[in-house]
mmCIF file of N, CA and C in Angstrom:
data_model
loop_
_atom_site.group_PDB
_atom_site.id
_atom_site.type_symbol
_atom_site.label_atom_id
_atom_site.label_comp_id
_atom_site.label_asym_id
_atom_site.label_seq_id
_atom_site.Cartn_x
_atom_site.Cartn_y
_atom_site.Cartn_z
ATOM 1 N N MET A 31 112.780 103.316 95.000
ATOM 2 C CA MET A 31 112.410 102.296 93.945
ATOM 3 C C MET A 31 111.215 101.549 94.206
ATOM 4 N N ALA A 32 110.238 101.294 93.430
ATOM 5 C CA ALA A 32 108.994 100.763 93.499
ATOM 6 C C ALA A 32 109.271 99.232 93.628
ATOM 7 N N ARG A 33 108.495 98.505 94.596
ATOM 8 C CA ARG A 33 108.519 97.122 94.728
ATOM 9 C C ARG A 33 108.039 96.460 93.567
ATOM 10 N N PRO A 34 108.550 95.385 93.104
ATOM 11 C CA PRO A 34 107.917 94.721 91.969
ATOM 12 C C PRO A 34 106.545 94.017 92.362
ATOM 13 N N THR A 35 105.740 94.004 91.283
ATOM 14 C CA THR A 35 104.336 93.391 91.546
ATOM 15 C C THR A 35 104.519 91.887 91.224
ATOM 16 N N PRO A 36 103.392 91.146 91.604
ATOM 17 C CA PRO A 36 103.678 89.655 90.946
ATOM 18 C C PRO A 36 103.557 89.609 89.540
ATOM 19 N N ALA A 37 103.071 90.506 88.779
ATOM 20 C CA ALA A 37 103.105 90.428 87.312
ATOM 21 C C ALA A 37 104.651 90.660 86.744
ATOM 22 N N ASP A 38 105.352 91.286 87.505
ATOM 23 C CA ASP A 38 106.808 91.700 87.123
ATOM 24 C C ASP A 38 107.755 90.644 87.403
ATOM 25 N N MET A 39 107.391 89.618 88.138
ATOM 26 C CA MET A 39 108.379 88.472 88.431
ATOM 27 C C MET A 39 108.142 87.308 87.875
ATOM 28 N N ASN A 40 109.051 86.448 87.683
ATOM 29 C CA ASN A 40 108.855 85.067 87.073
ATOM 30 C C ASN A 40 108.321 84.141 88.428
ATOM 31 N N LEU A 41 107.991 82.980 88.071
ATOM 32 C CA LEU A 41 107.246 82.204 88.848
ATOM 33 C C LEU A 41 108.192 81.901 90.075
ATOM 34 N N PHE A 42 109.346 81.464 89.877
ATOM 35 C CA PHE A 42 110.326 80.944 90.959
ATOM 36 C C PHE A 42 110.472 82.294 91.947
ATOM 37 N N LYS A 43 110.711 83.411 91.339
ATOM 38 C CA LYS A 43 111.109 84.635 92.188
ATOM 39 C C LYS A 43 109.803 84.997 92.944
ATOM 40 N N ARG A 44 108.665 84.956 92.546
ATOM 41 C CA ARG A 44 107.479 85.082 93.065
ATOM 42 C C ARG A 44 107.221 84.112 94.262
ATOM 43 N N LEU A 45 107.443 82.985 94.119
ATOM 44 C CA LEU A 45 107.195 81.947 95.128
ATOM 45 C C LEU A 45 108.220 82.196 96.297
ATOM 46 N N THR A 46 109.407 82.428 95.928
ATOM 47 C CA THR A 46 110.459 82.779 96.975
ATOM 48 C C THR A 46 109.968 84.125 97.638
ATOM 49 N N GLU A 47 109.629 85.072 97.119
ATOM 50 C CA GLU A 47 109.185 86.326 97.651
ATOM 51 C C GLU A 47 107.991 86.006 98.440
ATOM 52 N N ASP A 48 106.902 85.263 98.144
ATOM 53 C CA ASP A 48 105.810 85.071 99.005
ATOM 54 C C ASP A 48 106.178 83.929 100.063
ATOM 55 N N LEU A 49 107.031 83.088 99.952
ATOM 56 C CA LEU A 49 107.289 82.276 101.015
ATOM 57 C C LEU A 49 108.109 83.055 102.074
ATOM 58 N N ARG A 50 109.055 84.081 101.660
ATOM 59 C CA ARG A 50 109.803 84.784 102.570
ATOM 60 C C ARG A 50 108.759 85.843 103.449
ATOM 61 N N LEU A 51 107.806 86.345 102.639
ATOM 62 C CA LEU A 51 106.792 87.206 103.283
ATOM 63 C C LEU A 51 106.081 86.367 104.255
ATOM 64 N N LEU A 52 105.677 85.093 103.882
ATOM 65 C CA LEU A 52 104.915 84.380 104.730
ATOM 66 C C LEU A 52 105.507 84.085 106.105
ATOM 67 N N VAL A 53 106.772 83.870 106.183
ATOM 68 C CA VAL A 53 107.457 83.488 107.240
ATOM 69 C C VAL A 53 107.551 84.843 108.003
ATOM 70 N N LEU A 54 107.790 85.907 107.758
ATOM 71 C CA LEU A 54 108.003 87.171 108.279
ATOM 72 C C LEU A 54 106.667 87.443 108.928
ATOM 73 N N LEU A 55 105.516 87.307 108.095
ATOM 74 C CA LEU A 55 104.266 87.554 108.584
ATOM 75 C C LEU A 55 103.875 86.704 109.693
ATOM 76 N N ILE A 56 104.131 85.490 109.677
ATOM 77 C CA ILE A 56 103.775 84.605 110.831
ATOM 78 C C ILE A 56 104.636 85.090 112.091
ATOM 79 N N ARG A 57 105.829 85.394 111.787
ATOM 80 C CA ARG A 57 106.545 85.817 113.046
ATOM 81 C C ARG A 57 106.049 87.100 113.664
ATOM 82 N N ASP A 58 105.748 88.077 112.902
ATOM 83 C CA ASP A 58 105.228 89.347 113.475
ATOM 84 C C ASP A 58 103.833 89.268 113.896
ATOM 85 N N TYR A 59 103.091 88.375 113.252
ATOM 86 C CA TYR A 59 101.766 88.113 113.875
ATOM 87 C C TYR A 59 101.794 87.285 115.302
ATOM 88 N N GLY A 60 102.755 86.471 115.395
ATOM 89 C CA GLY A 60 102.948 85.774 116.472
ATOM 90 C C GLY A 60 103.302 86.767 117.774
ATOM 91 N N LYS A 61 104.290 87.793 117.295
ATOM 92 C CA LYS A 61 104.848 88.552 118.405
ATOM 93 C C LYS A 61 103.793 89.757 118.536
ATOM 94 N N GLY A 62 102.674 89.792 117.774
ATOM 95 C CA GLY A 62 101.635 91.044 118.013
ATOM 96 C C GLY A 62 101.926 92.113 117.368
ATOM 97 N N ARG A 63 102.831 92.317 116.509
ATOM 98 C CA ARG A 63 103.125 93.412 115.855
ATOM 99 C C ARG A 63 102.281 93.757 114.525
ATOM 100 N N TYR A 64 101.633 92.660 113.970
ATOM 101 C CA TYR A 64 100.773 92.751 112.981
ATOM 102 C C TYR A 64 99.653 91.910 112.958
ATOM 103 N N ARG A 65 98.360 92.491 112.922
ATOM 104 C CA ARG A 65 97.338 91.635 112.965
ATOM 105 C C ARG A 65 96.454 91.710 111.830
ATOM 106 N N ASN A 66 96.498 92.593 110.883
ATOM 107 C CA ASN A 66 95.797 92.865 109.805
ATOM 108 C C ASN A 66 95.675 91.747 108.731
ATOM 109 N N VAL A 67 95.230 90.578 109.056
ATOM 110 C CA VAL A 67 95.148 89.228 108.279
ATOM 111 C C VAL A 67 93.742 88.904 108.270
ATOM 112 N N SER A 68 93.244 88.735 106.986
ATOM 113 C CA SER A 68 91.773 88.279 106.842
ATOM 114 C C SER A 68 91.510 86.988 107.434
ATOM 115 N N PRO A 69 90.387 86.684 108.212
ATOM 116 C CA PRO A 69 90.120 85.358 108.765
ATOM 117 C C PRO A 69 90.218 84.425 107.690
ATOM 118 N N VAL A 70 89.719 84.504 106.445
ATOM 119 C CA VAL A 70 89.679 83.581 105.318
ATOM 120 C C VAL A 70 91.061 83.096 104.928
ATOM 121 N N SER A 71 92.024 84.080 104.910
ATOM 122 C CA SER A 71 93.403 83.868 104.685
ATOM 123 C C SER A 71 93.894 82.908 105.835
ATOM 124 N N GLY A 72 93.602 83.095 107.000
ATOM 125 C CA GLY A 72 94.160 82.254 108.216
ATOM 126 C C GLY A 72 93.433 80.898 108.117
ATOM 127 N N ILE A 73 92.321 80.634 107.785
ATOM 128 C CA ILE A 73 91.592 79.409 107.522
ATOM 129 C C ILE A 73 92.317 78.729 106.289
ATOM 130 N N ILE A 74 92.562 79.358 105.185
ATOM 131 C CA ILE A 74 93.059 78.809 103.967
ATOM 132 C C ILE A 74 94.543 78.368 104.290
ATOM 133 N N PHE A 75 95.379 79.226 105.097
ATOM 134 C CA PHE A 75 96.601 78.740 105.597
ATOM 135 C C PHE A 75 96.788 77.446 106.325
ATOM 136 N N PHE A 76 95.888 77.339 107.370
ATOM 137 C CA PHE A 76 95.828 76.353 108.255
ATOM 138 C C PHE A 76 95.265 75.079 107.489
ATOM 139 N N LEU A 77 94.281 75.315 106.735
ATOM 140 C CA LEU A 77 93.887 73.999 105.880
ATOM 141 C C LEU A 77 95.058 73.462 104.846
ATOM 142 N N ALA A 78 95.710 74.404 104.398
ATOM 143 C CA ALA A 78 96.889 73.972 103.462
ATOM 144 C C ALA A 78 98.009 73.189 104.324
ATOM 145 N N VAL A 79 98.332 73.777 105.555
ATOM 146 C CA VAL A 79 99.277 73.207 106.438
ATOM 147 C C VAL A 79 98.876 71.900 106.909
ATOM 148 N N ALA A 80 97.569 71.640 107.151
ATOM 149 C CA ALA A 80 96.995 70.406 107.633
ATOM 150 C C ALA A 80 97.020 69.471 106.578
ATOM 151 N N TYR A 81 96.690 69.860 105.349
ATOM 152 C CA TYR A 81 96.846 68.988 104.105
ATOM 153 C C TYR A 81 98.207 68.523 103.958
ATOM 154 N N LEU A 82 99.214 69.404 104.082
ATOM 155 C CA LEU A 82 100.584 68.927 103.883
ATOM 156 C C LEU A 82 101.085 67.952 104.947
ATOM 157 N N LEU A 83 100.626 68.162 106.304
ATOM 158 C CA LEU A 83 100.995 67.312 107.303
ATOM 159 C C LEU A 83 100.413 66.067 107.310
ATOM 160 N N PHE A 84 98.948 65.918 106.985
ATOM 161 C CA PHE A 84 98.185 64.755 107.028
ATOM 162 C C PHE A 84 98.802 63.787 106.051
ATOM 163 N N PRO A 85 98.849 62.273 106.443
ATOM 164 C CA PRO A 85 99.365 61.417 105.339
ATOM 165 C C PRO A 85 98.493 61.041 104.322
ATOM 166 N N ILE A 86 97.152 61.607 104.349
ATOM 167 C CA ILE A 86 96.313 61.337 103.336
ATOM 168 C C ILE A 86 96.475 62.212 102.381
ATOM 169 N N ASP A 87 96.595 61.861 100.956
ATOM 170 C CA ASP A 87 96.742 62.846 99.882
ATOM 171 C C ASP A 87 95.715 62.408 98.722
ATOM 172 N N LEU A 88 95.434 63.436 97.852
ATOM 173 C CA LEU A 88 94.882 62.896 96.646
ATOM 174 C C LEU A 88 95.673 61.837 95.876
ATOM 175 N N ILE A 89 96.895 62.203 95.751
ATOM 176 C CA ILE A 89 97.802 61.328 94.987
ATOM 177 C C ILE A 89 98.846 60.934 96.027
ATOM 178 N N GLY A 90 98.884 59.539 96.348
ATOM 179 C CA GLY A 90 99.774 59.202 97.345
ATOM 180 C C GLY A 90 101.257 59.546 97.101
ATOM 181 N N ASP A 91 101.941 59.724 98.248
ATOM 182 C CA ASP A 91 103.242 60.110 98.181
ATOM 183 C C ASP A 91 104.255 58.873 97.816
ATOM 184 N N PHE A 92 103.606 57.747 97.866
ATOM 185 C CA PHE A 92 104.616 56.751 97.507
ATOM 186 C C PHE A 92 104.894 56.642 95.953
ATOM 187 N N ILE A 93 104.096 57.437 95.170
ATOM 188 C CA ILE A 93 104.417 57.479 93.802
ATOM 189 C C ILE A 93 105.361 58.530 93.487
ATOM 190 N N PRO A 94 106.711 58.074 93.200
ATOM 191 C CA PRO A 94 107.671 59.180 93.065
ATOM 192 C C PRO A 94 107.288 60.306 92.112
ATOM 193 N N GLY A 95 107.419 61.429 92.429
ATOM 194 C CA GLY A 95 107.191 62.688 91.558
ATOM 195 C C GLY A 95 105.764 63.175 91.742
ATOM 196 N N LEU A 96 104.721 62.139 91.257
ATOM 197 C CA LEU A 96 103.522 62.403 91.229
ATOM 198 C C LEU A 96 102.803 62.764 92.682
ATOM 199 N N GLY A 97 103.449 61.949 93.677
ATOM 200 C CA GLY A 97 102.943 61.979 94.857
ATOM 201 C C GLY A 97 103.113 63.450 95.583
ATOM 202 N N GLN A 98 104.197 64.118 95.196
ATOM 203 C CA GLN A 98 104.627 65.306 95.641
ATOM 204 C C GLN A 98 103.856 66.520 94.900
ATOM 205 N N LEU A 99 103.493 66.154 93.667
ATOM 206 C CA LEU A 99 102.731 67.122 92.872
ATOM 207 C C LEU A 99 101.546 67.829 93.436
ATOM 208 N N ASP A 100 100.684 66.986 94.094
ATOM 209 C CA ASP A 100 99.461 67.606 94.730
ATOM 210 C C ASP A 100 99.860 68.333 95.862
ATOM 211 N N ASP A 101 100.960 68.032 96.761
ATOM 212 C CA ASP A 101 101.361 68.763 97.941
ATOM 213 C C ASP A 101 101.859 70.255 97.334
ATOM 214 N N ALA A 102 102.561 70.176 96.222
ATOM 215 C CA ALA A 102 103.086 71.594 95.577
ATOM 216 C C ALA A 102 101.832 72.380 95.184
ATOM 217 N N ALA A 103 100.889 71.720 94.458
ATOM 218 C CA ALA A 103 99.638 72.384 93.939
ATOM 219 C C ALA A 103 99.066 73.027 95.179
ATOM 220 N N VAL A 104 98.941 72.408 96.379
ATOM 221 C CA VAL A 104 98.240 72.990 97.450
ATOM 222 C C VAL A 104 98.956 74.209 97.991
ATOM 223 N N LEU A 105 100.348 74.067 98.018
ATOM 224 C CA LEU A 105 101.133 75.077 98.538
ATOM 225 C C LEU A 105 101.023 76.400 97.739
ATOM 226 N N MET A 106 101.179 76.014 96.244
ATOM 227 C CA MET A 106 101.055 77.202 95.193
ATOM 228 C C MET A 106 99.569 77.892 95.357
ATOM 229 N N GLY A 107 98.504 77.070 95.639
ATOM 230 C CA GLY A 107 97.224 77.555 95.559
ATOM 231 C C GLY A 107 97.051 78.398 97.023
ATOM 232 N N CYS A 108 97.610 77.941 98.023
ATOM 233 C CA CYS A 108 97.600 78.760 99.207
ATOM 234 C C CYS A 108 98.221 80.107 99.103
ATOM 235 N N LEU A 109 99.458 80.149 98.678
ATOM 236 C CA LEU A 109 100.140 81.328 98.380
ATOM 237 C C LEU A 109 99.446 82.192 97.381
ATOM 238 N N TYR A 110 98.725 81.580 96.378
ATOM 239 C CA TYR A 110 98.013 82.536 95.546
ATOM 240 C C TYR A 110 96.874 83.235 96.210
ATOM 241 N N PHE A 111 96.128 82.519 97.195
ATOM 242 C CA PHE A 111 94.979 83.180 97.764
ATOM 243 C C PHE A 111 95.586 83.953 98.982
ATOM 244 N N LEU A 112 96.731 83.822 99.535
ATOM 245 C CA LEU A 112 97.328 84.772 100.505
ATOM 246 C C LEU A 112 98.131 85.849 99.927
ATOM 247 N N GLU A 113 98.281 86.035 98.723
ATOM 248 C CA GLU A 113 99.081 86.915 98.106
ATOM 249 C C GLU A 113 98.712 88.373 98.322
ATOM 250 N N LYS A 114 97.538 88.589 98.426
ATOM 251 C CA LYS A 114 96.940 90.027 98.790
ATOM 252 C C LYS A 114 97.340 90.359 100.102
ATOM 253 N N ASP A 115 97.152 89.473 101.006
ATOM 254 C CA ASP A 115 97.517 89.781 102.407
ATOM 255 C C ASP A 115 99.064 89.916 102.606
ATOM 256 N N LEU A 116 99.744 89.061 101.894
ATOM 257 C CA LEU A 116 101.188 89.032 101.990
ATOM 258 C C LEU A 116 101.736 90.583 101.493
ATOM 259 N N TYR A 117 101.173 90.945 100.323
ATOM 260 C CA TYR A 117 101.602 92.257 99.803
ATOM 261 C C TYR A 117 101.231 93.380 100.559
ATOM 262 N N ARG A 118 100.000 93.224 101.210
ATOM 263 C CA ARG A 118 99.643 94.428 102.177
ATOM 264 C C ARG A 118 100.624 94.343 103.447
ATOM 265 N N TYR A 119 101.038 93.245 103.885
ATOM 266 C CA TYR A 119 101.964 93.076 104.962
ATOM 267 C C TYR A 119 103.165 93.683 104.529
ATOM 268 N N ARG A 120 103.648 93.339 103.254
ATOM 269 C CA ARG A 120 105.008 93.891 102.749
ATOM 270 C C ARG A 120 104.901 95.452 102.825
ATOM 271 N N ASP A 121 103.893 95.853 102.429
ATOM 272 C CA ASP A 121 103.830 97.400 102.431
ATOM 273 C C ASP A 121 103.918 98.148 103.716
ATOM 274 N N TRP A 122 103.063 97.428 104.758
ATOM 275 C CA TRP A 122 103.148 97.778 106.065
ATOM 276 C C TRP A 122 104.310 97.635 106.749
ATOM 277 N N ARG A 123 105.140 96.579 106.291
ATOM 278 C CA ARG A 123 106.475 96.286 106.996
ATOM 279 C C ARG A 123 107.439 97.315 106.466
ATOM 280 N N ASP A 124 107.287 97.739 105.143
ATOM 281 C CA ASP A 124 108.443 98.825 104.619
ATOM 282 C C ASP A 124 108.010 100.169 105.229
ATOM 283 N N GLN A 125 106.650 100.482 105.504
ATOM 284 C CA GLN A 125 106.301 101.642 106.136
ATOM 285 C C GLN A 125 106.759 101.674 107.651
ATOM 286 N N PHE A 126 106.406 100.551 108.295
ATOM 287 C CA PHE A 126 106.858 100.313 109.624
ATOM 288 C C PHE A 126 108.462 100.423 110.057
ATOM 289 N N LEU A 127 109.022 99.648 109.117
ATOM 290 C CA LEU A 127 110.588 99.846 109.388
ATOM 291 C C LEU A 127 111.148 100.981 108.758
ATOM 292 N N GLY A 128 110.593 101.712 107.692
ATOM 293 C CA GLY A 128 111.252 102.753 106.998
ATOM 294 C C GLY A 128 112.670 102.495 106.570
ATOM 295 N N ASN A 129 113.595 103.211 107.161
ATOM 296 C CA ASN A 129 115.014 103.059 106.999
ATOM 297 C C ASN A 129 115.652 102.447 108.265
ATOM 298 N N ALA A 130 114.825 102.073 109.285
ATOM 299 C CA ALA A 130 115.310 101.427 110.312
ATOM 300 C C ALA A 130 116.021 100.008 110.086
ATOM 301 N N LYS A 131 116.757 99.580 111.168
ATOM 302 C CA LYS A 131 117.314 98.149 111.032
ATOM 303 C C LYS A 131 116.148 97.218 111.018
ATOM 304 N N PRO A 132 116.051 96.215 110.327
ATOM 305 C CA PRO A 132 115.059 95.162 110.059
ATOM 306 C C PRO A 132 114.972 94.481 111.567
ATOM 307 N N LEU A 133 113.698 93.880 111.896
ATOM 308 C CA LEU A 133 113.424 93.329 113.033
ATOM 309 C C LEU A 133 113.613 91.710 113.055
ATOM 310 N N ASP A 134 114.320 91.239 112.080
ATOM 311 C CA ASP A 134 114.769 90.019 111.918
ATOM 312 C C ASP A 134 115.535 89.342 112.973
#
């Protein structure tokens, strides 16, 4: 059965799939199993994490609701730019694992 493409998924399902793949990709990259990540994707990821961790925001977090909106926008933008690498990783992972037990 073919894997769904981003166009086939609703936004929530797409975000959860992207976040799941991102966690798995980071783990496999850290263990040295997967290194096919573009440098631009790495830079975008680290900039997004830095933005989320630093206390200075475009919209202050002290404003309920709006303060978290810019953080969510940065996270969604990061996942959008990383999606190509995430789905390439997913294809590699499917090929690498085949029918074997997951490495989780």
